[in-house]
Amino acid sequence: MLTHSATAQTLEEQLRGQLSDTRSQLQNLQDQQAQWQAQKATLEQERDEARKALVATKNELASKQSLAGRDASELTREHAARAADDATLQQQHQTLAQLKVQMQAQDASEADLTSQLKVARGQVTTCTAKNVQLYKVGSEILDAYSHINVRTVLSSREPFAQSSRVKLENAAQGYGDQLYEQRYDPNAVSTKKP
């Protein structure tokens, strides 16, 4: 019985040792479980915070995308407005160039008209001077004919009074030459001033 009691005691001690080991392992497992639960709680908290951060980031991203969309549409409008302004500016440059060409043509035309006016004034001056000379010649002719009497006319018809006829013909030729010299020819360039 001793043996049996010793065996029972040893068995009991073994069981106690195993129980003690099991309790110790249980304690270790419980401690580990507590640590894991603490880690799990920490991880769940981190997960929840990460989810909140993700939601906040998504909201911020959506807000920024909305702003970016507005900015893009505003930028597109600004580009369109700038393109329209550039087109208007280009058109105004073309209009200005056309106006410059027209102004140069008008200046050339004005210079030509001024030149023509100068020539016309010169012609008027020449015509006026020649008219004065023609008036003088005409007056001299009238004066000469007003002093011709019947005797002069009769003496110019007689053959022996050739000197009177020559005198009258010379006077007529002289007056004709003066009239011819004083006529105005617009195609002739006058080199003398009257």
Coordinates of C-alpha atoms in Angstrom, one line a residue:
M1 CA 0.0 0.0 0.0
L2 CA 2.8 2.1 0.4
T3 CA 3.8 1.8 -3.0
H4 CA 0.4 2.4 -3.9
S5 CA 0.3 5.5 -1.7
A6 CA 3.7 6.5 -2.9
T7 CA 2.5 6.1 -6.4
A8 CA -0.6 7.9 -5.6
Q9 CA 1.4 10.6 -4.0
T10 CA 3.7 10.9 -6.9
L11 CA 0.8 10.8 -9.2
E12 CA -0.8 13.5 -7.1
E13 CA 2.4 15.5 -7.2
Q14 CA 2.6 15.0 -10.9
L15 CA -1.0 16.1 -11.3
R16 CA -0.3 19.0 -9.0
G17 CA 2.8 19.9 -11.0
Q18 CA 0.8 19.6 -14.2
L19 CA -2.0 21.6 -12.7
S20 CA 0.5 24.2 -11.6
D21 CA 2.1 24.2 -15.1
T22 CA -1.3 24.3 -16.7
R23 CA -2.3 27.2 -14.4
S24 CA 0.9 28.9 -15.3
Q25 CA 0.3 28.3 -19.0
L26 CA -3.3 29.4 -18.5
Q27 CA -2.1 32.5 -16.8
N28 CA 0.4 33.1 -19.6
L29 CA -2.3 32.5 -22.2
Q30 CA -4.6 34.9 -20.3
D31 CA -1.9 37.5 -20.1
Q32 CA -1.2 37.0 -23.8
Q33 CA -4.9 37.2 -24.5
A34 CA -5.2 40.4 -22.5
Q35 CA -2.2 41.8 -24.5
W36 CA -3.8 40.7 -27.7
Q37 CA -7.1 42.3 -26.7
A38 CA -5.3 45.5 -25.8
Q39 CA -3.5 45.3 -29.2
K40 CA -6.8 44.5 -30.8
A41 CA -8.4 47.5 -29.1
T42 CA -5.5 49.7 -30.2
L43 CA -5.6 48.4 -33.7
E44 CA -9.4 48.8 -33.9
Q45 CA -9.0 52.4 -32.6
E46 CA -6.3 53.0 -35.2
R47 CA -8.5 51.4 -37.8
D48 CA -11.4 53.7 -36.8
E49 CA -9.1 56.7 -36.9
A50 CA -7.8 55.6 -40.3
R51 CA -11.4 55.2 -41.5
K52 CA -12.2 58.7 -40.2
A53 CA -9.0 60.1 -41.8
L54 CA -10.0 58.3 -45.1
V55 CA -13.5 59.8 -45.0
A56 CA -12.0 63.2 -44.2
T57 CA -9.5 62.8 -47.0
K58 CA -12.2 61.6 -49.4
N59 CA -14.3 64.7 -48.5
E60 CA -11.3 67.0 -48.9
L61 CA -10.4 65.3 -52.2
A62 CA -14.0 65.8 -53.4
S63 CA -13.9 69.4 -52.3
K64 CA -10.6 69.9 -54.0
Q65 CA -11.9 68.2 -57.2
S66 CA -14.9 70.4 -57.1
L67 CA -12.7 73.5 -56.7
A68 CA -10.4 72.1 -59.4
G69 CA -13.4 71.6 -61.6
R70 CA -14.5 75.2 -61.0
D71 CA -10.9 76.4 -61.4
A72 CA -10.6 74.5 -64.7
S73 CA -13.9 75.9 -66.0
E74 CA -12.8 79.4 -64.9
L75 CA -9.5 78.8 -66.5
T76 CA -11.2 77.6 -69.7
R77 CA -13.4 80.8 -69.7
E78 CA -10.3 82.9 -69.1
H79 CA -8.6 81.2 -72.0
A80 CA -11.6 81.7 -74.2
A81 CA -11.8 85.4 -73.2
R82 CA -8.1 85.8 -73.9
A83 CA -8.4 84.2 -77.3
A84 CA -11.3 86.5 -78.1
D85 CA -9.3 89.5 -76.9
D86 CA -6.3 88.3 -79.0
A87 CA -8.6 87.9 -82.1
T88 CA -10.0 91.4 -81.5
L89 CA -6.5 92.8 -81.1
Q90 CA -5.4 91.1 -84.3
Q91 CA -8.5 92.5 -86.1
Q92 CA -7.7 96.0 -84.8
H93 CA -4.1 95.7 -86.0
Q94 CA -5.4 94.7 -89.4
T95 CA -7.8 97.7 -89.4
L96 CA -5.0 100.0 -88.3
A97 CA -2.8 98.7 -91.1
Q98 CA -5.6 99.3 -93.6
L99 CA -6.2 102.8 -92.3
K100 CA -2.5 103.5 -92.6
V101 CA -2.5 102.4 -96.2
Q102 CA -5.6 104.5 -96.9
M103 CA -4.0 107.5 -95.1
Q104 CA -0.9 107.1 -97.2
A105 CA -3.0 106.9 -100.4
Q106 CA -4.9 110.0 -99.3
D107 CA -1.6 111.8 -98.6
A108 CA -0.3 110.8 -102.0
S109 CA -3.6 111.9 -103.6
E110 CA -3.4 115.2 -101.6
A111 CA 0.1 115.8 -102.8
D112 CA -0.9 115.1 -106.3
L113 CA -3.9 117.4 -106.0
T114 CA -1.7 120.1 -104.5
S115 CA 0.7 119.7 -107.4
Q116 CA -2.2 120.0 -109.9
L117 CA -3.5 123.0 -108.0
K118 CA -0.1 124.7 -108.2
V119 CA 0.0 124.0 -112.0
A120 CA -3.5 125.3 -112.4
R121 CA -2.7 128.4 -110.4
G122 CA 0.3 128.9 -112.6
Q123 CA -1.8 128.5 -115.7
V124 CA -4.4 131.0 -114.4
T125 CA -1.6 133.5 -113.7
T126 CA -0.2 133.0 -117.2
C127 CA -3.7 133.2 -118.7
T128 CA -4.4 136.4 -116.7
A129 CA -1.1 138.0 -117.9
K130 CA -1.7 137.0 -121.5
N131 CA -5.3 138.4 -121.3
V132 CA -3.9 141.7 -120.1
Q133 CA -1.4 141.6 -123.1
L134 CA -4.2 140.7 -125.5
Y135 CA -6.3 143.5 -124.2
K136 CA -3.4 145.9 -124.8
V137 CA -2.9 144.7 -128.3
G138 CA -6.6 144.9 -128.9
S139 CA -6.7 148.4 -127.6
E140 CA -3.7 149.4 -129.8
I141 CA -5.5 147.9 -132.8
L142 CA -8.7 149.8 -132.0
D143 CA -6.7 152.9 -131.4
A144 CA -4.9 152.5 -134.8
Y145 CA -8.1 151.9 -136.7
S146 CA -9.8 154.8 -135.0
H147 CA -7.1 157.1 -136.5
I148 CA -7.4 155.8 -140.0
N149 CA -9.1 158.2 -142.2
V150 CA -10.5 157.9 -145.7
R151 CA -7.4 159.4 -147.3
T152 CA -5.2 156.6 -145.7
V153 CA -7.6 153.9 -146.9
L154 CA -7.7 155.4 -150.5
S155 CA -3.9 155.9 -150.6
S156 CA -3.3 152.2 -149.6
R157 CA -5.4 151.2 -152.7
E158 CA -3.4 153.1 -155.2
P159 CA -0.5 151.5 -156.8
F160 CA 1.8 154.5 -156.6
A161 CA 1.2 154.8 -152.8
Q162 CA 2.8 151.5 -152.0
S163 CA 4.5 152.8 -148.9
S164 CA 1.2 153.4 -147.1
R165 CA 0.0 149.9 -148.0
V166 CA 3.3 148.4 -146.8
K167 CA 3.0 150.4 -143.6
L168 CA -0.5 149.1 -143.0
E169 CA 0.4 145.5 -143.8
N170 CA 3.4 145.7 -141.5
A171 CA 1.2 147.1 -138.7
A172 CA -1.3 144.3 -139.3
Q173 CA 1.4 141.7 -139.3
G174 CA 2.9 143.1 -136.1
Y175 CA -0.5 143.0 -134.4
G176 CA -1.1 139.5 -135.6
D177 CA 2.3 138.4 -134.3
Q178 CA 1.6 140.0 -130.9
L179 CA -1.8 138.2 -130.8
Y180 CA -0.2 134.9 -131.7
E181 CA 2.5 135.3 -129.0
Q182 CA -0.1 136.1 -126.4
R183 CA -2.4 133.1 -127.1
Y184 CA -2.4 130.5 -124.3
D185 CA -1.4 126.9 -125.1
P186 CA -1.9 124.6 -122.0
N187 CA 0.3 121.9 -123.6
A188 CA 3.3 124.3 -124.0
V189 CA 5.5 124.8 -121.0
S190 CA 6.1 128.5 -120.5
T191 CA 9.8 129.2 -119.9
K192 CA 9.4 133.0 -119.8
K193 CA 7.4 134.8 -117.1
P194 CA 5.1 137.6 -118.5

